[in-house]
mmCIF file of C-alpha atoms and ligand atoms in Angstrom:
data_model
loop_
_atom_site.group_PDB
_atom_site.id
_atom_site.type_symbol
_atom_site.label_atom_id
_atom_site.label_comp_id
_atom_site.label_asym_id
_atom_site.label_seq_id
_atom_site.Cartn_x
_atom_site.Cartn_y
_atom_site.Cartn_z
ATOM 1 C CA MET A 1 9.217 18.745 -8.007
ATOM 2 C CA PRO A 2 8.855 21.724 -5.685
ATOM 3 C CA ILE A 3 5.124 21.576 -5.283
ATOM 4 C CA VAL A 4 5.242 17.865 -4.258
ATOM 5 C CA LEU A 5 8.040 18.623 -1.836
ATOM 6 C CA LEU A 6 6.269 21.586 -0.423
ATOM 7 C CA ALA A 7 3.170 19.514 0.092
ATOM 8 C CA ILE A 8 5.146 16.694 1.778
ATOM 9 C CA THR A 9 6.943 19.168 4.034
ATOM 10 C CA ALA A 10 3.673 20.813 5.047
ATOM 11 C CA ALA A 11 2.190 17.380 5.668
ATOM 12 C CA CYS A 12 5.206 16.333 7.841
ATOM 13 C CA LEU A 13 5.190 19.500 9.836
ATOM 14 C CA ALA A 14 1.425 19.288 10.353
ATOM 15 C CA ALA A 15 1.730 15.615 11.359
ATOM 16 C CA LEU A 16 4.284 16.382 13.959
ATOM 17 C CA TRP A 17 2.372 19.384 15.274
ATOM 18 C CA TRP A 18 -0.757 17.339 15.409
ATOM 19 C CA HIS A 19 0.992 14.462 17.030
ATOM 20 C CA VAL A 20 2.064 16.648 19.995
ATOM 21 C CA ARG A 21 -1.345 18.325 19.975
ATOM 22 C CA ALA A 22 -3.239 15.017 19.799
ATOM 23 C CA GLN A 23 -1.282 13.764 22.790
ATOM 24 C CA LYS A 24 -2.250 16.900 24.774
ATOM 25 C CA ILE A 25 -5.843 16.472 23.687
ATOM 26 C CA ALA A 26 -5.827 12.822 24.513
ATOM 27 C CA LEU A 27 -4.547 13.751 27.995
ATOM 28 C CA GLN A 28 -7.285 16.212 28.374
ATOM 29 C CA GLY A 29 -9.681 13.491 27.229
ATOM 30 C CA GLY A 30 -10.478 15.904 24.441
ATOM 31 C CA LEU A 31 -11.714 16.541 20.952
ATOM 32 C CA LYS A 32 -12.203 13.519 18.725
ATOM 33 C CA SER A 33 -12.219 15.540 15.466
ATOM 34 C CA GLU A 34 -8.673 16.723 16.007
ATOM 35 C CA GLN A 35 -7.507 13.150 16.584
ATOM 36 C CA ARG A 36 -9.261 12.163 13.416
ATOM 37 C CA GLN A 37 -7.302 14.861 11.475
ATOM 38 C CA THR A 38 -4.077 13.598 12.974
ATOM 39 C CA LEU A 39 -4.907 10.078 11.916
ATOM 40 C CA ALA A 40 -5.796 11.230 8.384
ATOM 41 C CA LEU A 41 -2.467 13.116 8.044
ATOM 42 C CA ARG A 42 -0.515 10.155 9.379
ATOM 43 C CA LYS A 43 -2.359 7.882 6.879
ATOM 44 C CA SER A 44 -1.424 10.271 3.999
ATOM 45 C CA LEU A 45 2.189 10.105 4.941
ATOM 46 C CA GLU A 46 2.063 6.283 5.253
ATOM 47 C CA LEU A 47 0.556 6.079 1.669
ATOM 48 C CA LEU A 48 2.980 8.483 -0.031
ATOM 49 C CA SER A 49 5.232 6.947 -2.668
ATOM 50 C CA GLU A 50 8.030 9.311 -1.619
ATOM 51 C CA GLY A 51 10.083 8.282 1.449
ATOM 52 C CA VAL A 52 9.752 10.675 4.356
ATOM 53 C CA VAL A 53 12.037 10.575 7.513
ATOM 54 C CA LEU A 54 11.905 13.059 10.346
ATOM 55 C CA ILE A 55 15.101 13.270 12.377
ATOM 56 C CA GLY A 56 15.209 14.935 15.806
ATOM 57 C CA HIS A 57 17.935 17.214 17.078
ATOM 58 C CA ARG A 58 19.818 14.279 18.651
ATOM 59 C CA LYS A 59 19.624 12.486 15.296
ATOM 60 C CA GLN A 60 17.024 10.127 16.621
ATOM 61 C CA VAL A 61 14.324 8.951 14.106
ATOM 62 C CA LEU A 62 10.962 10.593 14.955
ATOM 63 C CA TYR A 63 9.153 9.149 11.986
ATOM 64 C CA ALA A 64 9.944 7.064 8.803
ATOM 65 C CA ASN A 65 7.121 6.130 6.459
ATOM 66 C CA PRO A 66 6.915 2.733 4.769
ATOM 67 C CA ALA A 67 8.249 4.179 1.506
ATOM 68 C CA ALA A 68 11.383 5.418 3.275
ATOM 69 C CA ALA A 69 11.740 2.107 5.072
ATOM 70 C CA SER A 70 11.520 0.179 1.821
ATOM 71 C CA LEU A 71 14.147 2.418 0.108
ATOM 72 C CA LEU A 72 16.490 2.264 3.050
ATOM 73 C CA ASP A 73 15.986 -1.445 3.839
ATOM 74 C CA ALA A 74 14.700 -0.666 7.300
ATOM 75 C CA GLU A 75 11.543 -1.001 9.290
ATOM 76 C CA PRO A 76 9.005 1.893 9.301
ATOM 77 C CA VAL A 77 9.054 4.080 12.410
ATOM 78 C CA LEU A 78 5.510 5.358 12.953
ATOM 79 C CA GLU A 79 5.903 6.746 16.485
ATOM 80 C CA PRO A 80 8.736 9.004 17.739
ATOM 81 C CA SER A 81 11.557 6.624 18.664
ATOM 82 C CA GLU A 82 15.007 6.612 20.243
ATOM 83 C CA ILE A 83 16.554 4.759 17.293
ATOM 84 C CA MET A 84 19.452 6.810 16.010
ATOM 85 C CA PHE A 85 19.509 7.544 12.320
ATOM 86 C CA SER A 86 22.923 5.870 12.065
ATOM 87 C CA SER A 87 21.420 2.538 13.295
ATOM 88 C CA PHE A 88 18.184 3.018 11.219
ATOM 89 C CA THR A 89 19.990 2.821 7.969
ATOM 90 C CA ARG A 90 23.361 1.449 6.830
ATOM 91 C CA HIS A 91 23.373 3.617 3.710
ATOM 92 C CA GLN A 92 26.813 5.208 4.243
ATOM 93 C CA VAL A 93 26.472 7.945 1.616
ATOM 94 C CA LEU A 94 23.153 9.063 2.996
ATOM 95 C CA LEU A 95 24.525 8.979 6.489
ATOM 96 C CA GLY A 96 27.441 11.102 5.452
ATOM 97 C CA LEU A 97 25.157 13.566 3.698
ATOM 98 C CA VAL A 98 22.933 13.994 6.788
ATOM 99 C CA LYS A 99 25.975 14.380 8.977
ATOM 100 C CA ARG A 100 27.633 17.040 6.741
ATOM 101 C CA ALA A 101 24.497 19.031 5.885
ATOM 102 C CA SER A 102 24.098 22.226 7.758
ATOM 103 C CA SER A 103 20.973 22.252 9.885
ATOM 104 C CA GLU A 104 19.901 25.605 8.255
ATOM 105 C CA GLU A 105 20.068 24.849 4.573
ATOM 106 C CA THR A 106 18.063 22.722 2.105
ATOM 107 C CA LEU A 107 20.077 20.355 0.029
ATOM 108 C CA ARG A 108 19.163 18.228 -2.856
ATOM 109 C CA GLN A 109 21.275 15.447 -4.316
ATOM 110 C CA SER A 110 20.849 12.267 -6.426
ATOM 111 C CA LEU A 111 22.196 9.092 -4.899
ATOM 112 C CA GLU A 112 22.551 5.528 -6.199
ATOM 113 C CA PHE A 113 20.844 3.060 -3.860
ATOM 114 C CA GLY A 114 21.323 -0.702 -3.751
ATOM 115 C CA GLN A 115 24.532 -0.724 -5.933
ATOM 116 C CA ASP A 116 25.031 -4.449 -5.436
ATOM 117 C CA ASP A 117 21.631 -5.100 -6.999
ATOM 118 C CA GLU A 118 21.272 -5.884 -10.682
ATOM 119 C CA GLN A 119 19.100 -2.757 -10.955
ATOM 120 C CA PRO A 120 20.506 0.071 -8.806
ATOM 121 C CA ARG A 121 18.031 2.745 -7.920
ATOM 122 C CA SER A 122 18.539 6.406 -8.522
ATOM 123 C CA VAL A 123 17.051 8.309 -5.590
ATOM 124 C CA GLU A 124 16.759 12.039 -5.286
ATOM 125 C CA VAL A 125 17.395 13.050 -1.684
ATOM 126 C CA THR A 126 16.193 16.299 -0.283
ATOM 127 C CA LEU A 127 17.401 17.372 3.156
ATOM 128 C CA ALA A 128 15.614 20.338 4.795
ATOM 129 C CA PRO A 129 15.845 21.908 8.197
ATOM 130 C CA LEU A 130 12.931 20.939 10.584
ATOM 131 C CA GLY A 131 13.537 23.615 13.239
ATOM 132 C CA GLY A 132 15.136 22.985 16.663
ATOM 133 C CA GLY A 133 18.031 21.167 14.898
ATOM 134 C CA GLY A 134 15.827 18.575 13.397
ATOM 135 C CA ARG A 135 15.897 17.337 9.789
ATOM 136 C CA LEU A 136 13.358 16.343 7.160
ATOM 137 C CA VAL A 137 14.638 13.746 4.665
ATOM 138 C CA ILE A 138 12.625 13.208 1.469
ATOM 139 C CA LEU A 139 13.525 10.296 -0.825
ATOM 140 C CA GLN A 140 12.158 10.124 -4.288
ATOM 141 C CA ASP A 141 12.799 7.120 -6.491
ATOM 142 C CA ILE A 142 13.516 8.753 -9.824
ATOM 143 C CA ARG A 143 13.902 5.468 -11.593
ATOM 144 C CA VAL A 144 10.165 5.361 -11.990
ATOM 145 C CA GLY A 145 10.099 8.703 -13.805
ATOM 146 C CA ALA A 146 13.076 7.692 -15.972
ATOM 147 C CA LEU A 147 11.301 4.433 -16.868
ATOM 148 C CA VAL A 148 8.135 6.346 -17.975
ATOM 149 C CA ASP A 149 10.331 8.614 -20.116
ATOM 150 C CA LYS A 150 12.124 5.683 -21.714
ATOM 151 C CA ARG A 151 8.818 3.924 -22.415
ATOM 152 C CA ARG A 152 7.485 7.065 -24.022
ATOM 153 C CA ARG A 153 10.650 7.440 -26.209
ATOM 154 C CA ASP A 154 10.512 3.770 -27.192
ATOM 155 C CA PHE A 155 6.821 4.088 -28.088
ATOM 156 C CA VAL A 156 7.393 7.127 -30.377
ATOM 157 C CA ALA A 157 10.378 5.407 -32.030
ATOM 158 C CA ASN A 158 8.332 2.175 -32.588
ATOM 159 C CA ALA A 159 5.284 3.990 -33.853
ATOM 160 C CA SER A 160 7.308 6.160 -36.265
ATOM 161 C CA HIS A 161 9.069 3.070 -37.592
ATOM 162 C CA GLU A 162 5.795 1.143 -38.052
ATOM 163 C CA LEU A 163 4.296 4.092 -39.914
ATOM 164 C CA LYS A 164 7.343 4.719 -42.000
ATOM 165 C CA THR A 165 7.410 1.181 -43.411
ATOM 166 C CA PRO A 166 4.098 1.328 -45.393
ATOM 167 C CA ILE A 167 4.584 4.996 -46.263
ATOM 168 C CA ALA A 168 7.996 4.193 -47.836
ATOM 169 C CA ALA A 169 6.463 1.246 -49.701
ATOM 170 C CA ILE A 170 3.587 3.388 -51.060
ATOM 171 C CA LEU A 171 5.949 6.215 -52.228
ATOM 172 C CA GLY A 172 8.234 3.655 -53.850
ATOM 173 C CA MET A 173 5.352 2.014 -55.728
ATOM 174 C CA LEU A 174 3.869 5.302 -56.881
ATOM 175 C CA ASP A 175 7.285 6.403 -58.250
ATOM 176 C CA LEU A 176 7.622 3.078 -60.078
ATOM 177 C CA ALA A 177 4.072 3.295 -61.400
ATOM 178 C CA ASP A 178 5.158 6.340 -63.341
ATOM 179 C CA VAL A 179 7.874 4.527 -65.195
ATOM 180 C CA VAL A 180 6.659 0.872 -65.664
ATOM 181 C CA GLU A 181 4.734 -0.452 -68.532
ATOM 182 C CA ASP A 182 0.931 -0.251 -68.363
ATOM 183 C CA ASP A 183 0.378 -3.993 -67.574
ATOM 184 C CA LYS A 184 2.580 -3.773 -64.443
ATOM 185 C CA ARG A 185 0.958 -0.545 -63.219
ATOM 186 C CA SER A 186 -2.169 -2.129 -61.825
ATOM 187 C CA GLU A 187 -0.181 -4.660 -59.773
ATOM 188 C CA LEU A 188 1.967 -1.845 -58.275
ATOM 189 C CA LEU A 189 -1.171 0.172 -57.408
ATOM 190 C CA ASP A 190 -2.674 -2.901 -55.841
ATOM 191 C CA ARG A 191 0.385 -3.295 -53.586
ATOM 192 C CA ALA A 192 0.324 0.392 -52.799
ATOM 193 C CA ARG A 193 -3.315 -0.019 -51.799
ATOM 194 C CA LYS A 194 -2.482 -2.953 -49.408
ATOM 195 C CA ASN A 195 0.111 -0.758 -47.729
ATOM 196 C CA ALA A 196 -2.342 2.043 -47.411
ATOM 197 C CA VAL A 197 -4.657 -0.434 -45.651
ATOM 198 C CA SER A 198 -1.861 -1.362 -43.264
ATOM 199 C CA LEU A 199 -1.251 2.350 -42.635
ATOM 200 C CA ALA A 200 -4.968 2.779 -41.875
ATOM 201 C CA ASN A 201 -4.922 -0.278 -39.499
ATOM 202 C CA MET A 202 -1.954 1.154 -37.706
ATOM 203 C CA THR A 203 -3.436 4.634 -37.233
ATOM 204 C CA ASP A 204 -6.802 3.082 -36.110
ATOM 205 C CA ASP A 205 -4.946 0.923 -33.561
ATOM 206 C CA LEU A 206 -2.820 3.747 -32.320
ATOM 207 C CA LEU A 207 -5.963 5.806 -31.736
ATOM 208 C CA ARG A 208 -7.634 2.856 -29.915
ATOM 209 C CA LEU A 209 -4.541 2.451 -27.757
ATOM 210 C CA ALA A 210 -4.398 6.137 -26.949
ATOM 211 C CA ARG A 211 -8.013 6.093 -26.008
ATOM 212 C CA ALA A 212 -7.575 3.063 -23.805
ATOM 213 C CA ASP A 213 -4.643 4.843 -22.090
ATOM 214 C CA ASP A 214 -6.341 8.208 -21.728
ATOM 215 C CA PRO A 215 -7.148 8.744 -18.036
ATOM 216 C CA ASP A 216 -9.918 11.151 -19.098
ATOM 217 C CA TRP A 217 -11.680 8.472 -21.138
ATOM 218 C CA LYS A 218 -14.050 6.322 -19.176
ATOM 219 C CA PRO A 219 -15.868 3.179 -20.460
ATOM 220 C CA ALA A 220 -19.588 3.769 -20.826
ATOM 221 C CA PRO A 221 -21.206 0.696 -19.376
ATOM 222 C CA SER A 222 -24.767 -0.298 -20.433
ATOM 223 C CA LEU A 223 -26.867 -3.406 -20.246
ATOM 224 C CA LEU A 224 -25.704 -5.659 -23.155
ATOM 225 C CA ASP A 225 -26.814 -8.824 -24.849
ATOM 226 C CA LEU A 226 -23.499 -10.705 -24.703
ATOM 227 C CA ASP A 227 -24.653 -13.327 -27.205
ATOM 228 C CA GLY A 228 -25.507 -10.488 -29.621
ATOM 229 C CA VAL A 229 -22.016 -9.046 -29.326
ATOM 230 C CA LEU A 230 -20.297 -12.461 -29.852
ATOM 231 C CA GLN A 231 -22.508 -13.251 -32.852
ATOM 232 C CA GLU A 232 -21.711 -9.860 -34.404
ATOM 233 C CA VAL A 233 -17.972 -10.563 -34.156
ATOM 234 C CA ILE A 234 -18.505 -14.051 -35.670
ATOM 235 C CA ASP A 235 -20.494 -12.585 -38.586
ATOM 236 C CA ASN A 236 -17.794 -9.958 -39.193
ATOM 237 C CA LEU A 237 -15.091 -12.453 -39.439
ATOM 238 C CA GLN A 238 -16.940 -15.326 -41.053
ATOM 239 C CA GLU A 239 -15.856 -14.564 -44.563
ATOM 240 C CA ARG A 240 -12.173 -14.256 -43.642
ATOM 241 C CA ALA A 241 -12.347 -17.580 -41.817
ATOM 242 C CA ASN A 242 -14.104 -19.208 -44.824
ATOM 243 C CA GLU A 243 -11.379 -17.991 -47.172
ATOM 244 C CA LYS A 244 -8.863 -20.002 -45.076
ATOM 245 C CA GLY A 245 -11.177 -22.993 -44.772
ATOM 246 C CA LEU A 246 -11.564 -22.456 -40.996
ATOM 247 C CA THR A 247 -14.767 -23.019 -39.048
ATOM 248 C CA LEU A 248 -15.967 -20.601 -36.499
ATOM 249 C CA HIS A 249 -18.196 -21.980 -33.656
ATOM 250 C CA LEU A 250 -20.041 -20.048 -31.086
ATOM 251 C CA SER A 251 -21.549 -21.626 -27.965
ATOM 252 C CA THR A 252 -23.234 -19.406 -25.384
ATOM 253 C CA ASP A 253 -24.278 -20.051 -21.821
ATOM 254 C CA PRO A 254 -27.848 -18.732 -21.110
ATOM 255 C CA ALA A 255 -26.674 -17.767 -17.650
ATOM 256 C CA CYS A 256 -24.293 -15.151 -19.193
ATOM 257 C CA GLY A 257 -26.839 -13.614 -21.567
ATOM 258 C CA GLU A 258 -26.761 -10.189 -20.018
ATOM 259 C CA LEU A 259 -23.821 -8.062 -18.935
ATOM 260 C CA ILE A 260 -23.219 -4.454 -17.921
ATOM 261 C CA ALA A 261 -20.167 -3.292 -19.942
ATOM 262 C CA ASP A 262 -18.960 -0.813 -22.511
ATOM 263 C CA ARG A 263 -20.258 -2.226 -25.765
ATOM 264 C CA PHE A 264 -17.657 -0.868 -28.152
ATOM 265 C CA SER A 265 -14.737 -1.882 -25.886
ATOM 266 C CA LEU A 266 -16.133 -5.428 -25.393
ATOM 267 C CA PHE A 267 -16.653 -5.759 -29.138
ATOM 268 C CA THR A 268 -13.044 -4.573 -29.823
ATOM 269 C CA VAL A 269 -11.607 -7.035 -27.288
ATOM 270 C CA VAL A 270 -13.446 -10.031 -28.712
ATOM 271 C CA GLN A 271 -12.936 -9.000 -32.310
ATOM 272 C CA ASN A 272 -9.108 -8.598 -31.808
ATOM 273 C CA LEU A 273 -8.931 -12.114 -30.197
ATOM 274 C CA VAL A 274 -11.005 -13.848 -32.822
ATOM 275 C CA LEU A 275 -9.178 -12.025 -35.580
ATOM 276 C CA ASN A 276 -5.835 -13.235 -34.223
ATOM 277 C CA ALA A 277 -7.162 -16.740 -34.021
ATOM 278 C CA VAL A 278 -8.219 -16.545 -37.716
ATOM 279 C CA ILE A 279 -4.876 -14.970 -38.730
ATOM 280 C CA TYR A 280 -2.632 -17.471 -36.881
ATOM 281 C CA THR A 281 -4.664 -20.698 -37.402
ATOM 282 C CA ARG A 282 -3.833 -22.493 -40.665
ATOM 283 C CA GLN A 283 -6.456 -25.214 -40.401
ATOM 284 C CA GLY A 284 -9.097 -26.570 -38.125
ATOM 285 C CA SER A 285 -11.552 -24.535 -36.070
ATOM 286 C CA ILE A 286 -12.000 -21.636 -33.750
ATOM 287 C CA GLN A 287 -14.372 -21.907 -30.751
ATOM 288 C CA VAL A 288 -15.857 -18.909 -29.019
ATOM 289 C CA ARG A 289 -17.718 -19.663 -25.886
ATOM 290 C CA SER A 290 -19.237 -17.761 -22.871
ATOM 291 C CA PHE A 291 -19.406 -19.243 -19.409
ATOM 292 C CA SER A 292 -19.528 -18.095 -15.846
ATOM 293 C CA PRO A 293 -16.471 -19.221 -13.855
ATOM 294 C CA SER A 294 -17.749 -17.913 -10.574
ATOM 295 C CA GLN A 295 -20.487 -15.771 -9.024
ATOM 296 C CA GLY A 296 -20.426 -12.261 -10.467
ATOM 297 C CA VAL A 297 -17.934 -13.120 -13.233
ATOM 298 C CA ILE A 298 -18.631 -13.703 -16.947
ATOM 299 C CA ALA A 299 -15.947 -15.283 -19.116
ATOM 300 C CA ILE A 300 -15.379 -15.452 -22.864
ATOM 301 C CA SER A 301 -12.999 -18.086 -24.218
ATOM 302 C CA VAL A 302 -11.482 -17.864 -27.740
ATOM 303 C CA GLN A 303 -9.826 -21.204 -28.511
ATOM 304 C CA ASP A 304 -8.042 -22.045 -31.756
ATOM 305 C CA SER A 305 -6.261 -25.022 -33.290
ATOM 306 C CA GLY A 306 -3.436 -22.863 -34.502
ATOM 307 C CA PRO A 307 0.417 -23.213 -34.071
ATOM 308 C CA GLY A 308 0.340 -22.221 -30.366
ATOM 309 C CA ILE A 309 2.756 -19.734 -28.846
ATOM 310 C CA ASP A 310 6.278 -20.608 -27.834
ATOM 311 C CA PRO A 311 6.731 -20.461 -23.957
ATOM 312 C CA ASP A 312 9.585 -17.867 -24.423
ATOM 313 C CA THR A 313 7.321 -15.637 -26.508
ATOM 314 C CA LEU A 314 4.234 -15.955 -24.316
ATOM 315 C CA PRO A 315 5.268 -13.389 -21.665
ATOM 316 C CA HIS A 316 5.712 -10.695 -24.329
ATOM 317 C CA ILE A 317 2.552 -11.031 -26.488
ATOM 318 C CA PHE A 318 0.711 -8.211 -24.594
ATOM 319 C CA GLU A 319 3.552 -5.714 -25.156
ATOM 320 C CA ARG A 320 3.089 -2.840 -27.608
ATOM 321 C CA PHE A 321 4.458 -3.644 -31.056
ATOM 322 C CA PHE A 322 5.420 -7.117 -30.169
ATOM 323 C CA ARG A 323 5.040 -9.541 -33.024
ATOM 324 C CA GLY A 324 5.941 -13.214 -32.795
ATOM 325 C CA ASP A 325 6.468 -13.429 -36.587
ATOM 326 C CA VAL A 326 6.889 -9.942 -37.960
ATOM 327 C CA ALA A 327 6.439 -10.953 -41.641
ATOM 328 C CA HIS A 328 3.290 -13.053 -41.067
ATOM 329 C CA SER A 329 1.807 -10.417 -38.773
ATOM 330 C CA ARG A 330 2.422 -7.594 -41.359
ATOM 331 C CA ALA A 331 1.198 -9.626 -44.244
ATOM 332 C CA SER A 332 -2.036 -10.284 -42.446
ATOM 333 C CA GLY A 333 -2.591 -6.625 -41.617
ATOM 334 C CA GLY A 334 -1.438 -7.015 -38.011
ATOM 335 C CA THR A 335 -0.059 -4.021 -36.175
ATOM 336 C CA GLY A 336 1.479 -5.642 -33.068
ATOM 337 C CA LEU A 337 -0.932 -3.597 -31.016
ATOM 338 C CA GLY A 338 -4.027 -5.830 -30.962
ATOM 339 C CA LEU A 339 -3.314 -7.621 -27.675
ATOM 340 C CA ALA A 340 -1.982 -4.424 -25.978
ATOM 341 C CA ILE A 341 -5.285 -2.777 -26.794
ATOM 342 C CA VAL A 342 -7.179 -5.840 -25.455
ATOM 343 C CA ARG A 343 -5.308 -5.863 -22.162
ATOM 344 C CA ASN A 344 -5.654 -2.027 -21.612
ATOM 345 C CA LEU A 345 -9.359 -2.004 -22.480
ATOM 346 C CA LEU A 346 -9.953 -4.912 -20.105
ATOM 347 C CA ARG A 347 -8.172 -3.155 -17.277
ATOM 348 C CA ARG A 348 -10.290 -0.078 -17.848
ATOM 349 C CA MET A 349 -13.398 -2.283 -17.741
ATOM 350 C CA GLY A 350 -12.385 -3.949 -14.463
ATOM 351 C CA GLY A 351 -11.704 -7.255 -16.236
ATOM 352 C CA ARG A 352 -8.652 -9.331 -17.008
ATOM 353 C CA ILE A 353 -7.205 -11.748 -19.575
ATOM 354 C CA SER A 354 -5.241 -14.989 -19.304
ATOM 355 C CA VAL A 355 -3.824 -17.289 -21.964
ATOM 356 C CA ARG A 356 -3.073 -20.931 -22.244
ATOM 357 C CA SER A 357 -1.093 -22.170 -25.222
ATOM 358 C CA GLU A 358 0.643 -25.293 -26.325
ATOM 359 C CA PRO A 359 2.956 -25.217 -29.370
ATOM 360 C CA GLY A 360 1.515 -27.537 -32.114
ATOM 361 C CA VAL A 361 -1.853 -27.770 -30.390
ATOM 362 C CA GLY A 362 -3.346 -24.306 -30.171
ATOM 363 C CA SER A 363 -4.085 -21.377 -27.905
ATOM 364 C CA GLU A 364 -6.958 -20.332 -25.634
ATOM 365 C CA PHE A 365 -7.426 -16.720 -24.539
ATOM 366 C CA ILE A 366 -9.864 -16.288 -21.636
ATOM 367 C CA VAL A 367 -11.407 -12.882 -20.890
ATOM 368 C CA GLU A 368 -13.069 -12.357 -17.540
ATOM 369 C CA LEU A 369 -15.366 -9.397 -16.712
ATOM 370 C CA PRO A 370 -17.251 -8.553 -13.566
ATOM 371 C CA THR A 371 -21.052 -8.568 -14.087
ATOM 372 C CA ASN A 372 -21.037 -5.353 -12.122
ATOM 373 C CA PRO A 373 -18.430 -3.006 -13.682
ATOM 374 C CA THR A 374 -17.934 -1.150 -10.395
ATOM 375 C CA ARG A 375 -16.423 -4.333 -8.853
ATOM 376 C CA ALA A 376 -13.179 -4.688 -10.688
ATOM 377 C CA LEU A 377 -11.594 -8.155 -10.667
ATOM 378 C CA PRO A 378 -8.134 -8.520 -9.106
ATOM 379 C CA ALA A 379 -5.397 -8.439 -11.798
ATOM 380 C CA GLY A 380 -4.681 -11.865 -13.219
HETATM 381 P P1 LIG B 1 -0.342 -8.827 -34.225
HETATM 382 O O1 LIG B 1 -0.817 -7.612 -34.975
HETATM 383 O O2 LIG B 1 1.090 -9.115 -34.578
HETATM 384 O O3 LIG B 1 -1.221 -9.915 -34.313
HETATM 385 P P2 LIG B 1 -1.046 -8.763 -31.440
HETATM 386 O O4 LIG B 1 -0.722 -7.810 -30.337
HETATM 387 O O5 LIG B 1 -2.528 -9.016 -31.723
HETATM 388 O O6 LIG B 1 -0.284 -8.243 -32.739
HETATM 389 O O7 LIG B 1 -0.409 -10.175 -31.104
HETATM 390 C C1 LIG B 1 0.992 -10.191 -30.670
HETATM 391 C C2 LIG B 1 1.625 -11.524 -31.072
HETATM 392 O O8 LIG B 1 1.045 -12.582 -30.358
HETATM 393 C C3 LIG B 1 1.393 -11.912 -32.483
HETATM 394 O O9 LIG B 1 2.347 -11.332 -33.385
HETATM 395 C C4 LIG B 1 1.567 -13.431 -32.485
HETATM 396 O O10 LIG B 1 2.967 -13.813 -32.469
HETATM 397 C C5 LIG B 1 1.044 -13.788 -31.069
HETATM 398 N N1 LIG B 1 -0.374 -14.293 -31.141
HETATM 399 C C6 LIG B 1 -1.538 -13.614 -30.802
HETATM 400 N N2 LIG B 1 -2.614 -14.351 -30.960
HETATM 401 C C7 LIG B 1 -2.177 -15.557 -31.291
HETATM 402 C C8 LIG B 1 -2.845 -16.837 -31.588
HETATM 403 N N3 LIG B 1 -4.168 -16.995 -31.485
HETATM 404 N N4 LIG B 1 -2.110 -17.868 -31.937
HETATM 405 C C9 LIG B 1 -0.739 -17.759 -32.044
HETATM 406 N N5 LIG B 1 -0.075 -16.604 -31.885
HETATM 407 C C10 LIG B 1 -0.769 -15.546 -31.500
#
């Protein structure tokens, strides 16, 4: 990451330079704008996710930002100190590296931190000369990057597998349709059609998820009639609920009639939740209700009398491709992506979701949205 390192280095050097300069200026009772720049640079270093340590020529710690302190299990050093680097951290391999490194060369090495932990961290350490015998140490937690790569690989593998299943079924059925007797052919084509619908559901959901993840995509909030959106979802799913003998109830709170939100995203969120309630409930009813839990917040509850969700399963239901019951989910046209899309869309809309569920009794999903989309709610 040479550009990042270059930027950090420049920021460190500038911070040091400005620190000395700001002290001079302060002594002279001087220029406030220079001091503001110093403060801004120091703040940037404090907020960096990379650890930065500046070591003086006597190996005293001149500066250690909070990220470095957290990686090295130490306290941040925000003003030049007399604390020796060997007392600042007990990380023997890093201490050895700093001791051995020549004060003229730049050295880069990956080290394992926290080996006693269950999850050791892989940290890339860069040591660079700071002039006058000093050292700059940059620590970058590469576990985060590795995790992102792994998630991406898992996602591609899961998506390929999910797409392959209906494609293989369709191909198999079409091959058979060529050789079976006429009366069996229409049944095979019907099954092939169902698999094509699953394929279409999966590609639609993958596209929705990609959009909800895309940093360039932004929700387009407008003034909405919430009751209208909820009624549209109910109308859409009424037939499917009737087929299973389920009743769908809607009760709206007049105080929550209007809301500023992205209409398509809100519709997708509520539709996915009510569809799940219809899919997983065998008998009884599904209640959809709006209410205002607090000032500036509008909530939508989707409550069913379904089988409920096992407490061991509950923490996983918002994960991509997670399905509690794979066969039931597939047979109902589920993709295992519905709740991941709901959660991502809500995040992008400044909202959040919570769930209460009791096996054998039912589940309640509660969506909360700020009435003003620029005031995101804290994550639930
Ligand atoms: P799927 O396409 O499988 O429904 P979702 O992401 O929408 O994928 O849901 C993930 C899992 O959460 C489901 O497979 C199911 O096990 C569980 N689930 C979601 N909603 C409900 C509900 N209302 N009642 C019971 N289980 C549910």
